[in-house]
mmCIF file of C-alpha atoms and ligand atoms in Angstrom:
data_model
loop_
_atom_site.group_PDB
_atom_site.id
_atom_site.type_symbol
_atom_site.label_atom_id
_atom_site.label_comp_id
_atom_site.label_asym_id
_atom_site.label_seq_id
_atom_site.Cartn_x
_atom_site.Cartn_y
_atom_site.Cartn_z
ATOM 1 C CA MET F 1236 94.151 122.549 104.140
ATOM 2 C CA GLN F 1237 94.627 120.207 101.455
ATOM 3 C CA THR F 1238 94.634 117.166 103.616
ATOM 4 C CA LEU F 1239 93.332 114.658 100.939
ATOM 5 C CA ALA F 1240 95.823 116.162 98.028
ATOM 6 C CA GLY F 1241 95.653 113.661 95.088
ATOM 7 C CA LYS F 1242 93.626 110.992 96.835
ATOM 8 C CA LYS F 1243 91.453 109.131 94.734
ATOM 9 C CA ILE F 1244 88.189 108.529 96.033
ATOM 10 C CA LEU F 1245 85.252 106.351 94.439
ATOM 11 C CA LEU F 1246 82.156 107.243 95.933
ATOM 12 C CA GLY F 1247 79.423 104.509 95.401
ATOM 13 C CA ILE F 1248 75.834 105.553 96.180
ATOM 14 C CA SER F 1249 73.038 103.306 96.686
ATOM 15 C CA GLY F 1250 69.541 104.154 96.842
ATOM 16 C CA GLY F 1251 68.625 105.777 100.100
ATOM 17 C CA ILE F 1252 67.119 109.134 101.290
ATOM 18 C CA ALA F 1253 70.664 110.103 102.666
ATOM 19 C CA ALA F 1254 71.877 110.069 98.911
ATOM 20 C CA TYR F 1255 70.974 113.819 98.895
ATOM 21 C CA LYS F 1256 73.700 114.544 101.237
ATOM 22 C CA CYS F 1257 76.369 113.244 98.591
ATOM 23 C CA ALA F 1258 76.368 116.334 96.710
ATOM 24 C CA GLU F 1259 77.874 118.205 100.016
ATOM 25 C CA LEU F 1260 80.070 115.400 100.750
ATOM 26 C CA THR F 1261 81.734 115.357 97.461
ATOM 27 C CA ARG F 1262 82.375 119.014 97.238
ATOM 28 C CA ARG F 1263 83.711 118.833 100.949
ATOM 29 C CA LEU F 1264 86.245 115.940 99.494
ATOM 30 C CA ILE F 1265 87.251 118.000 96.504
ATOM 31 C CA GLU F 1266 88.076 121.242 98.507
ATOM 32 C CA ARG F 1267 90.520 119.208 100.565
ATOM 33 C CA GLY F 1268 92.289 118.158 97.267
ATOM 34 C CA ALA F 1269 90.515 114.774 96.506
ATOM 35 C CA GLN F 1270 89.534 113.549 93.127
ATOM 36 C CA VAL F 1271 86.048 112.131 93.365
ATOM 37 C CA GLN F 1272 84.449 109.397 90.886
ATOM 38 C CA VAL F 1273 80.776 108.790 91.456
ATOM 39 C CA VAL F 1274 79.492 105.376 90.807
ATOM 40 C CA MET F 1275 75.669 105.075 91.274
ATOM 41 C CA THR F 1276 73.280 102.052 91.805
ATOM 42 C CA HIS F 1277 69.625 102.526 89.605
ATOM 43 C CA ALA F 1278 68.046 103.272 92.571
ATOM 44 C CA ALA F 1279 70.290 106.129 93.843
ATOM 45 C CA LYS F 1280 69.437 107.921 90.812
ATOM 46 C CA GLU F 1281 65.689 108.235 92.177
ATOM 47 C CA PHE F 1282 67.310 109.949 95.298
ATOM 48 C CA ILE F 1283 69.793 112.527 93.466
ATOM 49 C CA THR F 1284 70.428 113.159 89.793
ATOM 50 C CA PRO F 1285 73.689 111.927 87.980
ATOM 51 C CA LEU F 1286 73.614 115.471 86.675
ATOM 52 C CA THR F 1287 74.223 117.020 89.983
ATOM 53 C CA MET F 1288 76.715 114.574 90.864
ATOM 54 C CA GLN F 1289 78.631 115.304 87.662
ATOM 55 C CA ALA F 1290 78.273 118.924 88.197
ATOM 56 C CA VAL F 1291 79.967 118.844 91.749
ATOM 57 C CA SER F 1292 82.531 115.875 91.052
ATOM 58 C CA GLY F 1293 83.447 117.447 87.634
ATOM 59 C CA ARG F 1294 83.516 113.945 86.076
ATOM 60 C CA PRO F 1295 80.837 111.852 84.536
ATOM 61 C CA VAL F 1296 79.048 109.523 86.748
ATOM 62 C CA SER F 1297 79.317 105.726 86.269
ATOM 63 C CA ASP F 1298 76.195 103.693 86.750
ATOM 64 C CA SER F 1299 76.213 100.885 84.229
ATOM 65 C CA LEU F 1300 78.047 97.880 83.850
ATOM 66 C CA LEU F 1301 76.754 96.978 80.304
ATOM 67 C CA ASP F 1302 77.285 100.346 78.623
ATOM 68 C CA PRO F 1303 79.596 99.960 75.762
ATOM 69 C CA ALA F 1304 80.518 103.664 75.447
ATOM 70 C CA ALA F 1305 81.417 103.521 79.275
ATOM 71 C CA GLU F 1306 83.346 100.501 78.998
ATOM 72 C CA ALA F 1307 85.265 102.174 76.083
ATOM 73 C CA SER F 1308 86.377 104.882 78.248
ATOM 74 C CA MET F 1309 87.158 104.087 81.805
ATOM 75 C CA GLY F 1310 85.872 100.587 82.232
ATOM 76 C CA HIS F 1311 84.752 98.829 85.426
ATOM 77 C CA ILE F 1312 88.008 97.316 85.943
ATOM 78 C CA GLU F 1313 90.115 100.416 85.409
ATOM 79 C CA LEU F 1314 87.965 102.166 87.633
ATOM 80 C CA ALA F 1315 88.427 99.501 90.258
ATOM 81 C CA LYS F 1316 92.300 99.951 89.874
ATOM 82 C CA TRP F 1317 91.991 103.969 89.916
ATOM 83 C CA ALA F 1318 90.545 104.178 93.373
ATOM 84 C CA ASP F 1319 92.752 104.589 96.663
ATOM 85 C CA LEU F 1320 89.724 104.091 98.734
ATOM 86 C CA VAL F 1321 86.398 102.952 97.901
ATOM 87 C CA LEU F 1322 83.415 104.886 99.974
ATOM 88 C CA LEU F 1323 79.961 103.538 99.800
ATOM 89 C CA ALA F 1324 77.782 106.008 101.241
ATOM 90 C CA PRO F 1325 74.976 105.772 101.584
ATOM 91 C CA ALA F 1326 75.357 102.035 102.022
ATOM 92 C CA THR F 1327 71.450 100.649 101.912
ATOM 93 C CA ALA F 1328 70.808 97.091 103.516
ATOM 94 C CA ASP F 1329 70.192 95.742 100.101
ATOM 95 C CA LEU F 1330 73.732 96.910 99.075
ATOM 96 C CA ILE F 1331 75.037 95.529 102.286
ATOM 97 C CA ALA F 1332 73.356 92.454 101.566
ATOM 98 C CA ARG F 1333 74.545 91.906 98.051
ATOM 99 C CA MET F 1334 78.146 92.713 99.014
ATOM 100 C CA SER F 1335 77.984 90.282 101.694
ATOM 101 C CA ALA F 1336 76.832 87.541 99.515
ATOM 102 C CA GLY F 1337 79.660 88.391 97.005
ATOM 103 C CA MET F 1338 77.319 89.389 94.296
ATOM 104 C CA GLY F 1339 78.159 91.481 91.093
ATOM 105 C CA ASN F 1340 75.129 92.232 89.530
ATOM 106 C CA ASP F 1341 75.654 95.742 89.036
ATOM 107 C CA LEU F 1342 78.527 98.131 88.446
ATOM 108 C CA LEU F 1343 78.996 99.145 92.110
ATOM 109 C CA THR F 1344 78.863 95.484 93.363
ATOM 110 C CA THR F 1345 80.972 94.568 90.493
ATOM 111 C CA LEU F 1346 83.526 97.210 91.211
ATOM 112 C CA VAL F 1347 83.696 95.995 95.165
ATOM 113 C CA LEU F 1348 84.486 92.423 94.035
ATOM 114 C CA ALA F 1349 87.105 93.844 91.337
ATOM 115 C CA THR F 1350 89.113 96.343 93.495
ATOM 116 C CA ASP F 1351 91.959 95.915 95.775
ATOM 117 C CA ALA F 1352 91.596 99.472 97.397
ATOM 118 C CA PRO F 1353 90.442 99.478 100.675
ATOM 119 C CA ILE F 1354 86.584 99.757 101.181
ATOM 120 C CA ALA F 1355 84.758 101.738 103.679
ATOM 121 C CA VAL F 1356 81.027 101.299 104.420
ATOM 122 C CA SER F 1357 78.733 103.992 105.726
ATOM 123 C CA PRO F 1358 75.260 102.196 106.216
ATOM 124 C CA ALA F 1359 72.074 104.343 106.113
ATOM 125 C CA MET F 1360 68.563 102.644 106.363
ATOM 126 C CA ASN F 1361 65.636 102.649 108.571
ATOM 127 C CA GLN F 1362 66.463 101.625 112.124
ATOM 128 C CA GLN F 1363 64.478 98.588 112.189
ATOM 129 C CA MET F 1364 66.361 97.280 109.030
ATOM 130 C CA TYR F 1365 69.674 98.328 110.542
ATOM 131 C CA LEU F 1366 68.857 96.241 113.787
ATOM 132 C CA ASN F 1367 67.305 93.446 111.886
ATOM 133 C CA ILE F 1368 69.545 90.328 112.285
ATOM 134 C CA ALA F 1369 70.222 89.710 108.691
ATOM 135 C CA THR F 1370 71.550 93.286 108.264
ATOM 136 C CA GLN F 1371 73.586 92.832 111.557
ATOM 137 C CA GLU F 1372 75.319 89.720 110.213
ATOM 138 C CA ASN F 1373 75.974 91.036 106.910
ATOM 139 C CA ILE F 1374 77.529 94.275 108.412
ATOM 140 C CA ALA F 1375 79.325 91.847 110.763
ATOM 141 C CA THR F 1376 80.600 89.847 107.541
ATOM 142 C CA LEU F 1377 81.934 92.869 105.785
ATOM 143 C CA ALA F 1378 84.013 94.162 108.933
ATOM 144 C CA ARG F 1379 85.357 90.624 108.973
ATOM 145 C CA ARG F 1380 86.707 90.710 105.519
ATOM 146 C CA GLY F 1381 88.434 94.110 106.593
ATOM 147 C CA MET F 1382 86.191 96.654 105.281
ATOM 148 C CA SER F 1383 85.756 99.770 107.315
ATOM 149 C CA ILE F 1384 82.329 100.631 108.956
ATOM 150 C CA TRP F 1385 81.735 104.373 109.413
ATOM 151 C CA GLY F 1386 78.743 104.863 111.343
ATOM 152 C CA PRO F 1387 75.436 104.857 111.358
ATOM 153 C CA ALA F 1388 74.695 107.545 113.804
ATOM 154 C CA ALA F 1389 71.427 107.425 115.858
ATOM 155 C CA GLY F 1390 68.601 109.903 115.820
ATOM 156 C CA GLU F 1391 65.601 111.116 113.806
ATOM 157 C CA GLN F 1392 65.069 109.329 110.406
ATOM 158 C CA ALA F 1393 63.522 110.612 107.510
ATOM 159 C CA CYS F 1394 60.690 107.983 107.999
ATOM 160 C CA GLY F 1395 59.839 109.445 111.330
ATOM 161 C CA ASP F 1396 61.431 106.759 113.457
ATOM 162 C CA VAL F 1397 64.100 107.464 115.912
ATOM 163 C CA GLY F 1398 66.997 105.221 116.256
ATOM 164 C CA PRO F 1399 70.348 103.837 114.897
ATOM 165 C CA GLY F 1400 70.923 103.925 110.939
ATOM 166 C CA ARG F 1401 71.222 107.685 109.836
ATOM 167 C CA MET F 1402 74.237 108.123 107.550
ATOM 168 C CA LEU F 1403 77.156 109.907 109.042
ATOM 169 C CA GLU F 1404 77.010 113.729 108.409
ATOM 170 C CA PRO F 1405 79.113 114.803 104.924
ATOM 171 C CA MET F 1406 82.022 116.349 107.552
ATOM 172 C CA GLN F 1407 82.132 113.118 109.788
ATOM 173 C CA LEU F 1408 82.697 111.131 106.662
ATOM 174 C CA VAL F 1409 85.455 113.817 105.461
ATOM 175 C CA SER F 1410 86.939 113.306 108.786
ATOM 176 C CA HIS F 1411 87.167 109.570 108.640
ATOM 177 C CA CYS F 1412 88.623 109.945 104.973
ATOM 178 C CA GLU F 1413 91.389 112.382 106.294
ATOM 179 C CA ALA F 1414 91.961 110.042 109.346
ATOM 180 C CA PHE F 1415 92.485 107.093 106.828
ATOM 181 C CA PHE F 1416 94.918 108.915 104.709
ATOM 182 C CA ALA F 1417 96.841 110.823 107.346
ATOM 183 C CA ASP F 1418 100.338 109.930 108.441
ATOM 184 C CA LYS F 1419 100.215 107.870 111.565
ATOM 185 C CA PRO F 1420 103.331 109.373 113.439
ATOM 186 C CA LEU F 1421 101.842 108.632 116.742
ATOM 187 C CA GLU F 1422 100.954 104.953 116.070
ATOM 188 C CA GLY F 1423 101.955 102.965 118.975
ATOM 189 C CA LYS F 1424 101.865 105.916 121.313
ATOM 190 C CA SER F 1425 99.196 106.877 123.745
ATOM 191 C CA VAL F 1426 98.071 110.430 124.871
ATOM 192 C CA VAL F 1427 96.120 111.642 127.835
ATOM 193 C CA ILE F 1428 94.599 115.164 127.566
ATOM 194 C CA THR F 1429 92.775 117.178 130.276
ATOM 195 C CA ALA F 1430 90.126 119.674 128.953
ATOM 196 C CA GLY F 1431 87.514 122.119 130.108
ATOM 197 C CA PRO F 1432 86.655 123.749 133.424
ATOM 198 C CA THR F 1433 86.849 122.438 136.704
ATOM 199 C CA ARG F 1434 83.877 123.143 139.112
ATOM 200 C CA GLU F 1435 84.707 123.877 142.753
ATOM 201 C CA ALA F 1436 81.296 123.325 144.906
ATOM 202 C CA ILE F 1437 80.332 125.887 147.660
ATOM 203 C CA ASP F 1438 77.384 124.019 148.751
ATOM 204 C CA PRO F 1439 75.257 121.203 147.316
ATOM 205 C CA VAL F 1440 73.715 123.928 144.854
ATOM 206 C CA ARG F 1441 76.481 126.197 143.923
ATOM 207 C CA TYR F 1442 80.026 126.093 142.566
ATOM 208 C CA ILE F 1443 82.869 128.370 141.163
ATOM 209 C CA SER F 1444 84.088 127.674 137.621
ATOM 210 C CA ASN F 1445 85.255 129.529 134.500
ATOM 211 C CA HIS F 1446 84.289 129.935 130.677
ATOM 212 C CA SER F 1447 86.514 127.329 129.370
ATOM 213 C CA SER F 1448 84.417 125.673 126.606
ATOM 214 C CA GLY F 1449 86.850 122.485 126.162
ATOM 215 C CA LYS F 1450 87.321 123.041 122.343
ATOM 216 C CA MET F 1451 90.883 123.289 122.308
ATOM 217 C CA GLY F 1452 91.403 119.985 124.482
ATOM 218 C CA PHE F 1453 88.631 118.071 122.444
ATOM 219 C CA ALA F 1454 90.455 119.232 118.998
ATOM 220 C CA LEU F 1455 93.944 117.842 120.518
ATOM 221 C CA ALA F 1456 92.343 114.740 121.457
ATOM 222 C CA GLU F 1457 90.599 114.303 117.943
ATOM 223 C CA ALA F 1458 93.811 115.274 116.181
ATOM 224 C CA ALA F 1459 95.890 113.005 118.308
ATOM 225 C CA GLN F 1460 93.580 109.802 117.434
ATOM 226 C CA LYS F 1461 94.083 110.741 113.716
ATOM 227 C CA LEU F 1462 97.617 110.377 114.155
ATOM 228 C CA GLY F 1463 97.121 107.066 115.178
ATOM 229 C CA ALA F 1464 97.457 107.606 118.966
ATOM 230 C CA GLN F 1465 95.316 105.912 121.540
ATOM 231 C CA VAL F 1466 93.830 108.635 123.408
ATOM 232 C CA THR F 1467 92.219 109.241 126.913
ATOM 233 C CA LEU F 1468 90.467 112.465 127.573
ATOM 234 C CA ILE F 1469 89.794 113.799 131.221
ATOM 235 C CA ALA F 1470 86.953 116.220 130.607
ATOM 236 C CA GLY F 1471 85.690 118.673 133.047
ATOM 237 C CA PRO F 1472 81.782 119.715 132.572
ATOM 238 C CA VAL F 1473 81.460 120.524 128.908
ATOM 239 C CA SER F 1474 78.793 119.892 126.420
ATOM 240 C CA LEU F 1475 80.893 118.593 123.685
ATOM 241 C CA THR F 1476 80.665 115.324 121.995
ATOM 242 C CA THR F 1477 83.556 112.831 122.365
ATOM 243 C CA PRO F 1478 85.745 112.592 119.317
ATOM 244 C CA GLN F 1479 85.254 109.055 117.788
ATOM 245 C CA GLY F 1480 87.901 106.453 119.114
ATOM 246 C CA VAL F 1481 88.756 108.532 122.117
ATOM 247 C CA GLU F 1482 88.364 107.186 125.808
ATOM 248 C CA ARG F 1483 86.413 109.798 127.987
ATOM 249 C CA ILE F 1484 86.924 110.102 131.659
ATOM 250 C CA ASN F 1485 84.301 112.836 133.280
ATOM 251 C CA VAL F 1486 85.471 114.730 136.191
ATOM 252 C CA ASP F 1487 84.240 117.811 137.970
ATOM 253 C CA SER F 1488 86.527 119.395 140.968
ATOM 254 C CA ALA F 1489 90.321 120.013 140.377
ATOM 255 C CA GLN F 1490 90.794 117.570 142.966
ATOM 256 C CA ASN F 1491 88.843 114.964 141.258
ATOM 257 C CA MET F 1492 90.787 115.836 138.004
ATOM 258 C CA HIS F 1493 94.031 115.634 139.914
ATOM 259 C CA ALA F 1494 93.453 112.160 141.056
ATOM 260 C CA LYS F 1495 92.393 110.524 137.742
ATOM 261 C CA ALA F 1496 95.493 112.597 135.894
ATOM 262 C CA MET F 1497 97.528 110.866 138.293
ATOM 263 C CA GLU F 1498 96.194 107.502 137.621
ATOM 264 C CA GLN F 1499 96.199 107.941 134.009
ATOM 265 C CA ALA F 1500 99.707 109.776 133.566
ATOM 266 C CA ALA F 1501 102.089 106.927 134.138
ATOM 267 C CA LYS F 1502 99.878 104.539 131.589
ATOM 268 C CA HIS F 1503 100.591 107.056 128.658
ATOM 269 C CA ASN F 1504 103.521 108.274 126.657
ATOM 270 C CA VAL F 1505 102.351 112.008 126.380
ATOM 271 C CA PHE F 1506 100.395 114.298 129.100
ATOM 272 C CA ILE F 1507 98.928 117.511 127.656
ATOM 273 C CA GLY F 1508 97.129 119.778 130.346
ATOM 274 C CA CYS F 1509 94.944 121.802 128.429
ATOM 275 C CA ALA F 1510 92.266 122.176 131.372
ATOM 276 C CA ALA F 1511 91.467 125.562 132.648
ATOM 277 C CA VAL F 1512 91.788 124.219 136.424
ATOM 278 C CA ALA F 1513 90.706 126.410 139.079
ATOM 279 C CA ASP F 1514 93.497 127.584 141.046
ATOM 280 C CA TYR F 1515 91.541 127.615 144.471
ATOM 281 C CA ARG F 1516 88.594 125.968 145.808
ATOM 282 C CA PRO F 1517 86.197 126.644 148.935
ATOM 283 C CA GLU F 1518 88.133 125.466 151.832
ATOM 284 C CA VAL F 1519 84.738 123.592 153.069
ATOM 285 C CA ILE F 1520 81.789 122.587 151.224
ATOM 286 C CA ALA F 1521 78.808 123.498 152.987
ATOM 287 C CA GLU F 1522 76.621 120.215 153.635
ATOM 288 C CA GLN F 1523 73.375 122.442 153.254
ATOM 289 C CA LYS F 1524 72.373 125.082 150.994
ATOM 290 C CA ILE F 1525 73.999 128.416 152.596
ATOM 291 C CA LYS F 1526 71.158 130.734 153.436
ATOM 292 C CA LYS F 1527 70.916 134.508 152.952
ATOM 293 C CA THR F 1528 71.399 136.594 155.923
ATOM 294 C CA ASP F 1529 69.633 139.723 157.053
ATOM 295 C CA ASP F 1530 72.258 141.027 159.440
ATOM 296 C CA SER F 1531 75.242 141.586 156.603
ATOM 297 C CA ASP F 1532 75.258 142.540 153.069
ATOM 298 C CA GLN F 1533 78.711 140.669 152.740
ATOM 299 C CA MET F 1534 79.654 136.906 152.848
ATOM 300 C CA SER F 1535 83.097 135.319 152.457
ATOM 301 C CA ILE F 1536 84.380 132.268 151.467
ATOM 302 C CA THR F 1537 88.076 131.004 152.479
ATOM 303 C CA MET F 1538 89.869 129.505 149.495
ATOM 304 C CA VAL F 1539 92.575 127.038 149.671
ATOM 305 C CA LYS F 1540 94.946 126.294 146.592
ATOM 306 C CA ASN F 1541 94.278 123.257 144.614
ATOM 307 C CA PRO F 1542 97.142 121.061 143.631
ATOM 308 C CA ASP F 1543 98.678 121.730 140.252
ATOM 309 C CA ILE F 1544 97.912 118.865 138.423
ATOM 310 C CA ILE F 1545 100.457 119.221 135.385
ATOM 311 C CA ALA F 1546 103.344 120.046 137.777
ATOM 312 C CA SER F 1547 102.527 116.822 139.628
ATOM 313 C CA VAL F 1548 102.678 114.869 136.295
ATOM 314 C CA ALA F 1549 105.763 116.549 135.581
ATOM 315 C CA SER F 1550 107.700 115.711 138.692
ATOM 316 C CA MET F 1551 106.543 111.857 138.578
ATOM 317 C CA LYS F 1552 109.789 109.958 139.229
ATOM 318 C CA GLU F 1553 108.927 106.961 137.281
ATOM 319 C CA ALA F 1554 107.324 106.599 133.984
ATOM 320 C CA ARG F 1555 107.085 110.423 133.497
ATOM 321 C CA PRO F 1556 105.248 111.030 130.529
ATOM 322 C CA PHE F 1557 106.446 113.876 127.822
ATOM 323 C CA THR F 1558 104.500 116.790 129.505
ATOM 324 C CA VAL F 1559 102.816 119.433 127.317
ATOM 325 C CA GLY F 1560 101.150 122.686 129.293
ATOM 326 C CA PHE F 1561 98.988 125.756 128.046
ATOM 327 C CA ALA F 1562 99.603 129.176 128.989
ATOM 328 C CA ALA F 1563 96.727 131.946 128.797
ATOM 329 C CA GLU F 1564 98.734 135.040 128.862
ATOM 330 C CA THR F 1565 97.553 139.007 128.261
ATOM 331 C CA GLN F 1566 101.228 140.670 128.208
ATOM 332 C CA ASP F 1567 104.749 139.533 127.783
ATOM 333 C CA VAL F 1568 103.647 136.095 126.604
ATOM 334 C CA GLU F 1569 107.288 134.407 125.723
ATOM 335 C CA HIS F 1570 108.732 135.626 129.174
ATOM 336 C CA TYR F 1571 105.504 134.194 131.409
ATOM 337 C CA ALA F 1572 105.430 131.206 128.840
ATOM 338 C CA ARG F 1573 108.905 130.141 129.235
ATOM 339 C CA THR F 1574 108.910 130.936 133.123
ATOM 340 C CA LYS F 1575 106.050 128.383 133.373
ATOM 341 C CA LEU F 1576 107.904 125.939 131.034
ATOM 342 C CA ALA F 1577 110.719 126.059 133.659
ATOM 343 C CA LYS F 1578 108.808 126.143 136.955
ATOM 344 C CA LYS F 1579 106.331 123.415 136.085
ATOM 345 C CA ASN F 1580 109.241 121.144 134.614
ATOM 346 C CA LEU F 1581 107.395 120.775 131.356
ATOM 347 C CA ASP F 1582 108.755 119.454 128.066
ATOM 348 C CA MET F 1583 106.519 122.003 125.947
ATOM 349 C CA ILE F 1584 104.386 124.802 126.548
ATOM 350 C CA CYS F 1585 101.527 126.244 124.110
ATOM 351 C CA ALA F 1586 101.076 129.828 124.928
ATOM 352 C CA ASN F 1587 98.286 132.253 123.672
ATOM 353 C CA ASP F 1588 97.737 135.868 123.937
ATOM 354 C CA VAL F 1589 94.384 135.906 125.123
ATOM 355 C CA SER F 1590 94.104 139.678 125.313
ATOM 356 C CA VAL F 1591 93.290 139.458 121.583
ATOM 357 C CA GLU F 1592 89.873 139.255 120.767
ATOM 358 C CA GLY F 1593 88.764 135.959 118.616
ATOM 359 C CA GLN F 1594 91.596 134.066 119.875
ATOM 360 C CA GLY F 1595 91.564 131.533 122.960
ATOM 361 C CA PHE F 1596 88.759 131.056 125.482
ATOM 362 C CA ASN F 1597 85.324 130.165 124.306
ATOM 363 C CA SER F 1598 86.116 131.013 120.616
ATOM 364 C CA ASN F 1599 86.475 128.604 117.648
ATOM 365 C CA ASP F 1600 89.691 130.212 116.673
ATOM 366 C CA ASN F 1601 92.990 130.069 118.092
ATOM 367 C CA ALA F 1602 96.843 131.635 117.620
ATOM 368 C CA ILE F 1603 99.475 129.828 119.442
ATOM 369 C CA THR F 1604 103.291 129.776 119.894
ATOM 370 C CA VAL F 1605 104.834 126.555 121.033
ATOM 371 C CA TYR F 1606 107.929 126.999 123.160
ATOM 372 C CA TRP F 1607 110.337 124.375 124.333
ATOM 373 C CA LYS F 1608 113.729 124.726 125.989
ATOM 374 C CA GLU F 1609 115.543 124.980 122.909
ATOM 375 C CA GLY F 1610 113.160 126.479 120.458
ATOM 376 C CA LYS F 1611 109.699 128.030 119.508
ATOM 377 C CA GLN F 1612 107.306 127.484 116.663
ATOM 378 C CA SER F 1613 104.325 130.128 115.989
ATOM 379 C CA LEU F 1614 100.919 128.797 114.640
ATOM 380 C CA THR F 1615 98.991 131.691 113.250
ATOM 381 C CA LEU F 1616 95.507 132.063 113.522
ATOM 382 C CA ALA F 1617 93.547 129.452 112.399
ATOM 383 C CA SER F 1618 90.605 126.907 113.656
ATOM 384 C CA LYS F 1619 91.241 125.048 116.836
ATOM 385 C CA GLN F 1620 91.155 121.697 114.789
ATOM 386 C CA GLN F 1621 93.876 123.094 112.516
ATOM 387 C CA ILE F 1622 95.889 124.352 115.441
ATOM 388 C CA ALA F 1623 95.215 120.932 117.278
ATOM 389 C CA GLN F 1624 96.637 119.011 114.282
ATOM 390 C CA GLN F 1625 99.844 121.356 114.426
ATOM 391 C CA ILE F 1626 100.603 120.982 118.039
ATOM 392 C CA MET F 1627 100.174 117.127 117.773
ATOM 393 C CA ALA F 1628 102.405 117.003 114.716
ATOM 394 C CA SER F 1629 105.142 118.982 116.733
ATOM 395 C CA ILE F 1630 104.681 116.610 119.876
ATOM 396 C CA ALA F 1631 105.422 113.781 117.393
ATOM 397 C CA GLU F 1632 108.307 115.049 116.097
ATOM 398 C CA LYS F 1633 109.687 115.763 119.630
ATOM 399 C CA LEU F 1634 109.014 112.220 120.691
ATOM 400 C CA GLU F 1635 110.975 110.985 117.467
ATOM 401 C CA ALA F 1636 114.035 113.208 118.044
HETATM 402 O O1 C5P C 1815 99.665 128.440 135.987
HETATM 403 P P1 C5P C 1815 98.601 128.260 134.830
HETATM 404 O O2 C5P C 1815 97.256 127.911 135.487
HETATM 405 O O3 C5P C 1815 98.843 129.392 133.940
HETATM 406 O O4 C5P C 1815 99.214 127.116 134.252
HETATM 407 C C1 C5P C 1815 98.630 126.547 133.195
HETATM 408 C C2 C5P C 1815 98.903 125.387 132.525
HETATM 409 O O5 C5P C 1815 98.891 124.571 133.916
HETATM 410 C C3 C5P C 1815 97.662 124.468 131.798
HETATM 411 O O6 C5P C 1815 98.515 123.600 131.177
HETATM 412 C C4 C5P C 1815 96.723 123.883 132.986
HETATM 413 O O7 C5P C 1815 95.969 122.738 132.520
HETATM 414 C C5 C5P C 1815 97.656 123.565 134.179
HETATM 415 N N1 C5P C 1815 97.288 123.438 135.452
HETATM 416 C C6 C5P C 1815 96.943 122.284 136.004
HETATM 417 N N2 C5P C 1815 96.400 122.312 137.348
HETATM 418 C C7 C5P C 1815 96.173 123.436 138.046
HETATM 419 C C8 C5P C 1815 96.577 124.713 137.551
HETATM 420 C C9 C5P C 1815 96.779 124.797 135.873
HETATM 421 O O8 C5P C 1815 97.382 121.445 135.482
HETATM 422 N N3 C5P C 1815 95.875 123.533 139.179
#
């Protein structure tokens, strides 16, 4: 999707080892429709060549303030005016310090002073340098001046240290750019989403669960956040990273999820039930591990019904949020989805045919039809991120109507 169509991004690269990731970053930005003009400091050219950056961006790299030929074509003031966004990645401790001091001793820092475009800084350096009080104060100064600070991530560093200071991965920076330019139809709204499976304990070591990966719910949380919403994610046990800016509440059983959902629902404008909630749970959870017996080849567990979380939310008498459910069906999808929409008193239901391979449970892609009382919308097979963006856009439209 051309999520950055026509956007002019001035990518300022300073001299850190993460500069090698800038070729990939540039490609991914251009793939989404952005125009990328690269500006490099002298040190940056020691880590990645201007020729590489020219080849991937399709534009000559700017690197000198005092180059008469460059000034005669797109001079530094024109460059500063051209940008819709200035992205400094990697931003070294030195670049951050020079910016904090308001210096203009090379092309990049001069552009930072001369532009009225928004500026995003993606710090990348050794963890000790990052944690140094001088760097921390400089970053705080830039943030106070209204610059966005994207990252850093923590982890293993090129120098062998482990800690904060890794530049965000190219795709994470692309996501930040997309969020930055996206329309924000959910600004001022809040959304709570249940995601993943639930775990119903049998005894202290065993449980009953299902194969839900939580990917769809997490993608919805990310999409809602990008559209400007304040997002709370009530997540069953899944191994997924919480999307940036999203508040996460971890739960295990359906009863636990129900309690948290009821606590959160009235505080939010939209409730999305994306979790694969276990319909039944063992009536009793054995206090001790259940032992094998020699006298029978069978054992049985009595199950009792779990509360229907989304139906409880949809029947709230006060502060009822706009309620959106999911339906995984294997046949007669529209009929079953519409029956569920009515029976659970939902405002919208997202149905998918899980009998089709490659969509739904545990896969990365999905195809969904969204139904509401008066209409429907088909979303053809795409990544769960893309489907999530379309579902959230559709919810935003309904809220406005
Ligand atoms: O009835 P069924 O499980 O097919 O309905 C699916 C929808 O209901 C999903 O939105 C799911 O999150 C929600 N649900 C729930 N609590 C349950 C069972 C399902 O919120 N106990």
